[in-house]
mmCIF file of C-alpha atoms in Angstrom:
data_model
loop_
_atom_site.group_PDB
_atom_site.id
_atom_site.type_symbol
_atom_site.label_atom_id
_atom_site.label_comp_id
_atom_site.label_asym_id
_atom_site.label_seq_id
_atom_site.Cartn_x
_atom_site.Cartn_y
_atom_site.Cartn_z
ATOM 1 C CA MET A 273 -0.055 -0.059 0.067
ATOM 2 C CA PHE A 274 1.059 3.550 -0.826
ATOM 3 C CA GLN A 275 1.763 6.280 2.042
ATOM 4 C CA PHE A 276 1.368 9.743 1.427
ATOM 5 C CA ASN A 277 2.764 11.232 4.496
ATOM 6 C CA GLY A 278 4.714 13.812 2.518
ATOM 7 C CA PHE A 279 2.044 14.498 0.627
ATOM 8 C CA ASN A 280 0.112 15.395 3.822
ATOM 9 C CA MET A 281 3.217 17.618 4.870
ATOM 10 C CA MET A 282 3.348 19.590 1.482
ATOM 11 C CA PHE A 283 -0.308 20.474 1.419
ATOM 12 C CA PRO A 284 -1.655 21.208 4.973
ATOM 13 C CA ASP A 285 -5.295 20.791 5.929
ATOM 14 C CA HIS A 286 -7.119 23.838 4.831
ATOM 15 C CA SER A 287 -10.239 23.002 6.466
ATOM 16 C CA ARG A 288 -8.948 23.668 10.078
ATOM 17 C CA PRO A 289 -10.655 27.058 11.411
ATOM 18 C CA PHE A 290 -8.632 29.649 13.248
ATOM 19 C CA ASN A 291 -9.314 28.987 16.985
ATOM 20 C CA THR A 292 -7.014 30.713 19.642
ATOM 21 C CA THR A 293 -7.055 32.600 23.155
ATOM 22 C CA TYR A 294 -5.621 36.159 23.648
ATOM 23 C CA LYS A 295 -5.639 38.653 26.571
ATOM 24 C CA CYS A 296 -8.174 41.032 25.998
ATOM 25 C CA TYR A 297 -7.736 45.021 26.452
ATOM 26 C CA SER A 298 -10.048 47.933 25.947
ATOM 27 C CA VAL A 299 -8.614 50.278 22.958
ATOM 28 C CA SER A 300 -7.889 53.120 25.521
ATOM 29 C CA MET A 301 -4.720 50.695 26.420
ATOM 30 C CA LEU A 302 -3.645 50.833 22.924
ATOM 31 C CA PRO A 303 -0.288 52.337 22.677
ATOM 32 C CA GLY A 304 -0.096 55.483 20.530
ATOM 33 C CA ASN A 305 -2.701 58.029 19.728
ATOM 34 C CA GLU A 306 -6.356 57.761 20.804
ATOM 35 C CA ARG A 307 -8.407 55.290 18.421
ATOM 36 C CA GLN A 308 -11.843 56.570 18.235
ATOM 37 C CA ASP A 309 -12.602 54.800 15.051
ATOM 38 C CA VAL A 310 -12.042 51.655 16.778
ATOM 39 C CA GLU A 311 -14.103 52.762 20.057
ATOM 40 C CA ASN A 312 -17.021 53.725 17.940
ATOM 41 C CA GLY A 313 -17.317 50.599 15.948
ATOM 42 C CA GLY A 314 -17.578 46.862 16.142
ATOM 43 C CA LYS A 315 -14.106 45.846 14.914
ATOM 44 C CA ILE A 316 -10.945 44.514 17.023
ATOM 45 C CA ILE A 317 -7.278 45.098 16.501
ATOM 46 C CA MET A 318 -4.995 41.569 16.419
ATOM 47 C CA PRO A 319 -1.546 40.961 16.517
ATOM 48 C CA PRO A 320 0.602 40.277 13.179
ATOM 49 C CA SER A 321 1.008 36.452 14.165
ATOM 50 C CA ALA A 322 -2.650 36.017 13.650
ATOM 51 C CA LEU A 323 -2.713 37.762 10.253
ATOM 52 C CA ASP A 324 0.157 35.200 9.301
ATOM 53 C CA GLN A 325 -1.684 32.163 10.483
ATOM 54 C CA LEU A 326 -5.033 33.230 9.035
ATOM 55 C CA THR A 327 -3.324 33.601 5.480
ATOM 56 C CA ARG A 328 -2.297 29.721 5.935
ATOM 57 C CA LEU A 329 -5.757 28.767 6.506
ATOM 58 C CA ASN A 330 -8.858 28.765 4.290
ATOM 59 C CA VAL A 331 -10.527 31.537 5.897
ATOM 60 C CA GLU A 332 -13.498 33.104 4.206
ATOM 61 C CA TYR A 333 -13.557 36.876 3.628
ATOM 62 C CA PRO A 334 -14.306 38.992 5.143
ATOM 63 C CA MET A 335 -12.820 37.805 8.222
ATOM 64 C CA LEU A 336 -15.299 37.547 11.122
ATOM 65 C CA PHE A 337 -14.699 36.121 14.579
ATOM 66 C CA LYS A 338 -16.396 34.862 17.693
ATOM 67 C CA LEU A 339 -15.471 36.077 21.003
ATOM 68 C CA THR A 340 -16.198 33.855 23.774
ATOM 69 C CA ASN A 341 -15.648 34.555 27.570
ATOM 70 C CA ASN A 342 -15.665 30.734 28.626
ATOM 71 C CA LYS A 343 -16.010 31.723 32.588
ATOM 72 C CA ILE A 344 -19.619 32.662 31.885
ATOM 73 C CA ASN A 345 -20.342 31.037 28.283
ATOM 74 C CA ARG A 346 -21.098 34.675 26.709
ATOM 75 C CA SER A 347 -20.068 35.486 23.376
ATOM 76 C CA THR A 348 -20.214 38.156 20.426
ATOM 77 C CA HIS A 349 -19.133 38.562 17.138
ATOM 78 C CA ALA A 350 -16.681 41.033 15.424
ATOM 79 C CA GLY A 351 -14.592 41.948 12.351
ATOM 80 C CA VAL A 352 -11.038 42.752 12.306
ATOM 81 C CA LEU A 353 -9.873 46.170 11.711
ATOM 82 C CA GLU A 354 -5.917 45.863 11.798
ATOM 83 C CA PHE A 355 -2.975 43.518 12.753
ATOM 84 C CA VAL A 356 -0.878 46.070 14.652
ATOM 85 C CA ALA A 357 -1.488 44.586 18.509
ATOM 86 C CA ASP A 358 1.365 43.237 20.633
ATOM 87 C CA GLU A 359 1.830 39.478 20.589
ATOM 88 C CA GLY A 360 -0.703 37.520 22.611
ATOM 89 C CA LYS A 361 -3.073 40.621 23.176
ATOM 90 C CA ILE A 362 -5.971 41.889 20.987
ATOM 91 C CA TYR A 363 -7.876 45.339 21.816
ATOM 92 C CA ILE A 364 -11.640 45.575 21.458
ATOM 93 C CA PRO A 365 -14.185 48.315 21.894
ATOM 94 C CA TYR A 366 -15.151 49.153 25.609
ATOM 95 C CA TRP A 367 -18.989 48.517 25.104
ATOM 96 C CA MET A 368 -17.774 44.676 23.688
ATOM 97 C CA MET A 369 -16.043 44.235 26.757
ATOM 98 C CA HIS A 370 -18.861 45.257 28.953
ATOM 99 C CA ASN A 371 -21.056 42.696 27.062
ATOM 100 C CA LEU A 372 -18.852 39.970 27.771
ATOM 101 C CA LEU A 373 -18.090 41.068 31.344
ATOM 102 C CA LEU A 374 -14.541 41.078 30.724
ATOM 103 C CA ASP A 375 -12.020 42.920 32.707
ATOM 104 C CA GLU A 376 -8.559 44.263 31.528
ATOM 105 C CA GLY A 377 -5.975 41.344 30.793
ATOM 106 C CA ASP A 378 -9.024 38.530 30.872
ATOM 107 C CA ILE A 379 -8.628 35.793 28.720
ATOM 108 C CA VAL A 380 -10.972 35.431 25.592
ATOM 109 C CA GLN A 381 -11.285 33.023 22.929
ATOM 110 C CA ILE A 382 -11.127 33.907 19.251
ATOM 111 C CA GLU A 383 -12.570 31.583 16.702
ATOM 112 C CA SER A 384 -13.157 32.598 12.800
ATOM 113 C CA VAL A 385 -16.889 31.929 11.505
ATOM 114 C CA SER A 386 -18.776 32.261 8.726
ATOM 115 C CA LEU A 387 -22.100 34.475 9.305
ATOM 116 C CA PRO A 388 -25.190 35.056 6.788
ATOM 117 C CA VAL A 389 -25.661 38.341 5.217
ATOM 118 C CA ALA A 390 -28.462 40.382 7.363
ATOM 119 C CA LYS A 391 -31.916 40.985 6.154
ATOM 120 C CA TYR A 392 -33.591 42.398 9.130
ATOM 121 C CA SER A 393 -32.857 43.955 12.394
ATOM 122 C CA LYS A 394 -34.370 45.484 15.343
ATOM 123 C CA PHE A 395 -33.033 47.883 17.953
ATOM 124 C CA GLN A 396 -34.210 49.626 21.081
ATOM 125 C CA PRO A 397 -32.615 52.563 22.437
ATOM 126 C CA GLN A 398 -31.683 52.715 25.901
ATOM 127 C CA SER A 399 -32.734 56.325 26.623
ATOM 128 C CA VAL A 400 -35.326 58.505 25.629
ATOM 129 C CA GLU A 401 -33.083 61.115 24.415
ATOM 130 C CA PHE A 402 -32.745 59.012 21.308
ATOM 131 C CA LEU A 403 -36.123 60.531 19.984
ATOM 132 C CA ASP A 404 -34.494 63.848 19.682
ATOM 133 C CA ILE A 405 -32.393 62.670 16.691
ATOM 134 C CA THR A 406 -34.180 64.089 13.488
ATOM 135 C CA ASN A 407 -33.594 60.870 11.081
ATOM 136 C CA PRO A 408 -32.537 57.980 13.572
ATOM 137 C CA LYS A 409 -32.241 55.455 10.686
ATOM 138 C CA ALA A 410 -29.962 57.529 8.595
ATOM 139 C CA VAL A 411 -27.701 58.197 11.696
ATOM 140 C CA LEU A 412 -27.769 54.567 12.470
ATOM 141 C CA GLU A 413 -26.986 53.574 8.938
ATOM 142 C CA ASN A 414 -23.720 55.909 9.023
ATOM 143 C CA CYS A 415 -22.705 54.671 12.399
ATOM 144 C CA LEU A 416 -23.077 50.992 11.065
ATOM 145 C CA ARG A 417 -20.417 51.302 8.641
ATOM 146 C CA ASN A 418 -17.880 50.773 11.316
ATOM 147 C CA PHE A 419 -19.473 47.469 12.373
ATOM 148 C CA ALA A 420 -18.762 44.072 10.499
ATOM 149 C CA CYS A 421 -21.606 42.019 12.097
ATOM 150 C CA LEU A 422 -24.183 42.174 14.827
ATOM 151 C CA THR A 423 -25.431 39.555 17.371
ATOM 152 C CA THR A 424 -28.674 39.218 18.888
ATOM 153 C CA GLY A 425 -28.715 40.398 22.529
ATOM 154 C CA ASP A 426 -25.690 42.740 22.135
ATOM 155 C CA LEU A 427 -25.780 46.176 23.629
ATOM 156 C CA ILE A 428 -23.866 48.188 21.005
ATOM 157 C CA ALA A 429 -22.788 52.094 21.343
ATOM 158 C CA ILE A 430 -22.769 54.591 18.637
ATOM 159 C CA LYS A 431 -21.869 58.215 18.996
ATOM 160 C CA TYR A 432 -23.446 61.085 17.334
ATOM 161 C CA ASN A 433 -23.196 64.947 18.137
ATOM 162 C CA ASN A 434 -20.919 64.038 20.972
ATOM 163 C CA TYR A 435 -23.394 62.115 22.947
ATOM 164 C CA THR A 436 -23.080 58.107 22.847
ATOM 165 C CA TYR A 437 -26.327 56.294 22.425
ATOM 166 C CA GLU A 438 -26.725 52.502 23.429
ATOM 167 C CA LEU A 439 -28.767 50.406 21.331
ATOM 168 C CA SER A 440 -30.052 46.813 22.498
ATOM 169 C CA VAL A 441 -30.128 44.398 19.253
ATOM 170 C CA LEU A 442 -33.530 42.648 20.176
ATOM 171 C CA GLU A 443 -33.649 40.519 16.794
ATOM 172 C CA THR A 444 -31.470 39.788 13.515
ATOM 173 C CA LYS A 445 -32.450 37.545 10.614
ATOM 174 C CA PRO A 446 -32.038 35.161 9.206
ATOM 175 C CA GLY A 447 -29.707 34.153 12.197
ATOM 176 C CA PRO A 448 -28.952 35.277 15.704
ATOM 177 C CA ALA A 449 -25.795 36.605 14.305
ATOM 178 C CA VAL A 450 -25.366 38.202 10.864
ATOM 179 C CA THR A 451 -22.953 40.259 8.760
ATOM 180 C CA ILE A 452 -23.796 43.610 7.816
ATOM 181 C CA ILE A 453 -21.175 44.196 5.225
ATOM 182 C CA GLU A 454 -22.714 45.067 1.738
ATOM 183 C CA CYS A 455 -26.257 44.080 2.610
ATOM 184 C CA ASP A 456 -29.560 45.573 2.242
ATOM 185 C CA MET A 457 -31.216 45.420 5.869
ATOM 186 C CA ASN A 458 -34.399 46.492 6.943
ATOM 187 C CA VAL A 459 -34.312 48.334 10.068
ATOM 188 C CA GLU A 460 -36.853 48.770 12.875
ATOM 189 C CA PHE A 461 -36.854 50.454 16.340
ATOM 190 C CA ALA A 462 -38.771 49.558 19.289
ATOM 191 C CA PRO A 463 -39.861 52.066 21.960
ATOM 192 C CA PRO A 464 -37.125 53.413 24.163
ATOM 193 C CA VAL A 465 -36.650 52.147 27.578
ATOM 194 C CA GLY A 466 -38.655 54.509 29.842
ATOM 195 C CA TYR A 467 -40.875 56.019 27.075
ATOM 196 C CA THR A 468 -44.343 56.490 27.749
ATOM 197 C CA GLU A 469 -47.221 57.152 25.266
ATOM 198 C CA PRO A 470 -48.598 60.910 25.660
ATOM 199 C CA GLN A 471 -52.038 60.705 26.778
ATOM 200 C CA LYS A 472 -54.472 62.616 24.545
ATOM 201 C CA LYS A 473 -56.155 65.302 26.336
ATOM 202 C CA ALA A 474 -59.655 66.306 25.374
ATOM 203 C CA LYS A 475 -60.078 69.653 23.695
ATOM 204 C CA GLU A 476 -61.825 72.051 25.624
ATOM 205 C CA GLU A 477 -64.025 74.770 23.748
ATOM 206 C CA GLU A 478 -62.187 78.053 23.391
ATOM 207 C CA PRO A 479 -64.443 80.922 24.227
ATOM 208 C CA MET A 480 -65.546 82.735 21.126
ATOM 209 C CA ALA A 481 -64.084 86.210 20.482
ATOM 210 C CA VAL A 482 -67.516 87.820 19.183
ATOM 211 C CA ASP A 483 -70.626 86.905 21.542
ATOM 212 C CA PRO A 484 -73.064 85.351 19.016
ATOM 213 C CA ALA A 485 -75.956 87.472 20.451
ATOM 214 C CA GLU A 486 -74.379 90.350 19.360
ATOM 215 C CA LEU A 487 -74.823 89.023 15.670
ATOM 216 C CA MET A 488 -78.589 88.561 16.085
ATOM 217 C CA PRO A 489 -80.802 90.874 14.081
ATOM 218 C CA GLU A 490 -82.625 93.374 15.831
ATOM 219 C CA PRO A 491 -85.942 92.815 17.294
ATOM 220 C CA ALA A 492 -88.714 93.321 14.595
ATOM 221 C CA GLY A 493 -92.350 94.546 15.091
ATOM 222 C CA PHE A 494 -93.676 96.519 18.094
ATOM 223 C CA VAL A 495 -91.525 98.099 20.740
ATOM 224 C CA ALA A 496 -93.033 99.854 23.524
ATOM 225 C CA PHE A 497 -91.967 103.254 24.145
ATOM 226 C CA LYS A 498 -89.614 103.456 21.704
ATOM 227 C CA GLY A 499 -89.779 107.223 20.528
ATOM 228 C CA SER A 500 -88.550 110.072 22.210
ATOM 229 C CA GLY A 501 -90.496 112.857 24.377
ATOM 230 C CA SER A 502 -90.601 116.435 23.271
ATOM 231 C CA ARG A 503 -91.440 119.707 25.479
ATOM 232 C CA LEU A 504 -94.595 121.842 24.238
ATOM 233 C CA ASP A 505 -92.738 125.126 25.004
ATOM 234 C CA GLY A 506 -89.908 124.287 22.473
ATOM 235 C CA LYS A 507 -87.360 124.054 25.268
ATOM 236 C CA LYS A 508 -84.674 121.208 25.196
ATOM 237 C CA LYS A 509 -85.481 118.558 27.874
ATOM 238 C CA LYS A 510 -82.864 117.881 30.644
ATOM 239 C CA ASP A 511 -80.584 114.875 30.583
ATOM 240 C CA GLY A 512 -81.619 113.633 33.794
ATOM 241 C CA SER A 513 -85.232 114.650 33.652
ATOM 242 C CA VAL A 514 -86.285 111.598 31.639
ATOM 243 C CA SER A 515 -84.707 108.188 32.081
ATOM 244 C CA GLU A 516 -83.117 106.763 29.076
ATOM 245 C CA SER A 517 -85.350 104.071 27.153
ATOM 246 C CA ALA A 518 -84.661 100.395 27.949
ATOM 247 C CA PRO A 519 -82.508 98.775 25.489
ATOM 248 C CA ALA A 520 -84.235 96.262 23.139
ATOM 249 C CA HIS A 521 -83.794 92.981 24.056
ATOM 250 C CA ARG A 522 -81.991 90.731 21.424
ATOM 251 C CA ALA A 523 -83.290 87.112 20.915
ATOM 252 C CA ASN A 524 -81.103 84.552 22.662
ATOM 253 C CA TYR A 525 -78.583 82.959 20.776
ATOM 254 C CA VAL A 526 -79.077 79.017 20.732
ATOM 255 C CA ARG A 527 -76.316 76.837 19.185
ATOM 256 C CA GLY A 528 -77.412 74.587 16.388
ATOM 257 C CA ILE A 529 -77.231 70.826 17.158
ATOM 258 C CA PRO A 530 -75.742 68.617 14.192
ATOM 259 C CA ASP A 531 -77.479 65.648 13.013
ATOM 260 C CA TYR A 532 -74.978 62.890 13.821
ATOM 261 C CA ASP A 533 -77.249 60.366 12.238
ATOM 262 C CA HIS A 534 -76.717 62.068 8.769
ATOM 263 C CA PRO A 535 -75.242 59.044 6.494
ATOM 264 C CA PHE A 536 -71.766 59.832 5.061
ATOM 265 C CA GLY A 537 -71.497 61.271 1.375
ATOM 266 C CA LEU A 538 -75.546 62.258 1.280
ATOM 267 C CA LEU A 539 -76.435 65.729 0.426
ATOM 268 C CA ARG A 540 -79.801 66.932 1.241
ATOM 269 C CA PHE A 541 -81.397 69.862 -0.770
ATOM 270 C CA ASP A 542 -84.654 71.738 0.554
ATOM 271 C CA ARG A 543 -87.062 71.657 -2.165
ATOM 272 C CA THR A 544 -90.267 72.609 -0.438
ATOM 273 C CA VAL A 545 -92.035 75.302 -2.257
ATOM 274 C CA ARG A 546 -92.967 78.113 -0.107
ATOM 275 C CA LYS A 547 -95.630 80.773 -0.883
ATOM 276 C CA VAL A 548 -93.956 84.191 -1.792
ATOM 277 C CA GLU A 549 -96.360 87.109 -0.421
ATOM 278 C CA SER A 550 -96.583 89.651 -3.182
ATOM 279 C CA ASN A 551 -97.070 93.502 -2.442
ATOM 280 C CA GLU A 552 -100.500 93.384 -4.005
ATOM 281 C CA ASP A 553 -101.922 90.686 -1.879
ATOM 282 C CA LYS A 554 -100.882 92.867 0.955
ATOM 283 C CA GLN A 555 -102.815 95.824 -0.345
ATOM 284 C CA GLU A 556 -105.819 93.664 -0.723
ATOM 285 C CA GLU A 557 -105.932 92.455 2.784
ATOM 286 C CA ASP A 558 -105.434 95.966 4.473
ATOM 287 C CA PRO A 559 -105.792 98.850 1.842
ATOM 288 C CA PHE A 560 -105.337 102.274 2.919
ATOM 289 C CA GLU A 561 -107.878 104.940 2.625
ATOM 290 C CA ALA A 562 -107.067 108.649 3.505
ATOM 291 C CA PHE A 563 -109.471 110.598 5.913
ATOM 292 C CA LYS A 564 -111.374 107.755 6.373
ATOM 293 C CA GLY A 565 -112.342 108.648 10.264
ATOM 294 C CA ALA A 566 -115.646 110.506 11.265
ATOM 295 C CA GLY A 567 -115.331 114.232 12.323
ATOM 296 C CA PHE A 568 -116.924 115.992 15.608
ATOM 297 C CA SER A 569 -117.745 119.461 16.339
ATOM 298 C CA LEU A 570 -117.130 121.049 19.992
ATOM 299 C CA LYS A 571 -120.142 123.232 19.440
ATOM 300 C CA LYS A 572 -123.382 122.002 19.374
ATOM 301 C CA SER A 573 -125.737 122.745 16.355
ATOM 302 C CA ARG A 574 -128.683 124.985 16.828
ATOM 303 C CA LYS A 575 -131.959 123.417 15.631
#
């Protein structure tokens, strides 16, 4: 029988995944200038030896990793930004350390994984101040460009206008962990923590600027003692001698009541024929005759 031990040495097993452990530190511990691009995203910094090992393995691109805290069996997912960390160390964002409950220098296991492309995700802001953002979807889309993947249950942090907002990843489809690199993902927001629906107050009737009673017409017909008095001697009457005539009372204003049972879309026109009284009919009923009254004499007539 033929043995191919040398063949196996020339062509190593490419199906073996990348799986190793590192000491974990926050980005603030990274030597050099402050790296806000790492802190505000979802990618990590690994040592150069990891890149050398990954190039010799059949690792799918983009490189995605599963970070696990074996002490509490808690994990999340992240991408890689650079390979410039010290040997045996990795640097991750602080919010990621908070999710994994890691302290500076704790051991974390890193394993290369392949994740499905995201199609749907749902987030819940952790503060009501998130509602002050005019276009939250556009802000989230811009901030997620620094992320490589999302994991259900994670609490990510995004920075906007010098303020850090925390968002809880409630749901991701088609799996509990997805990649968001070059994807078309539908985003929904749940009500923020502590948000209460505003109660609708009943509208109070505002007082009218003009009293409707003033708009009522003057009373028609006979009004007692409406005229003004005059003196027989021709003198003007005194202002205080005669009391002013009582003002005519207007009709009380009654507000109309709408017909609430009126069917929607139905118009009604009043077509009842009303008899119009003409001037001729009035003259026939009450004709006017001048000097119709009878005369009387003060002196008795002599017979």
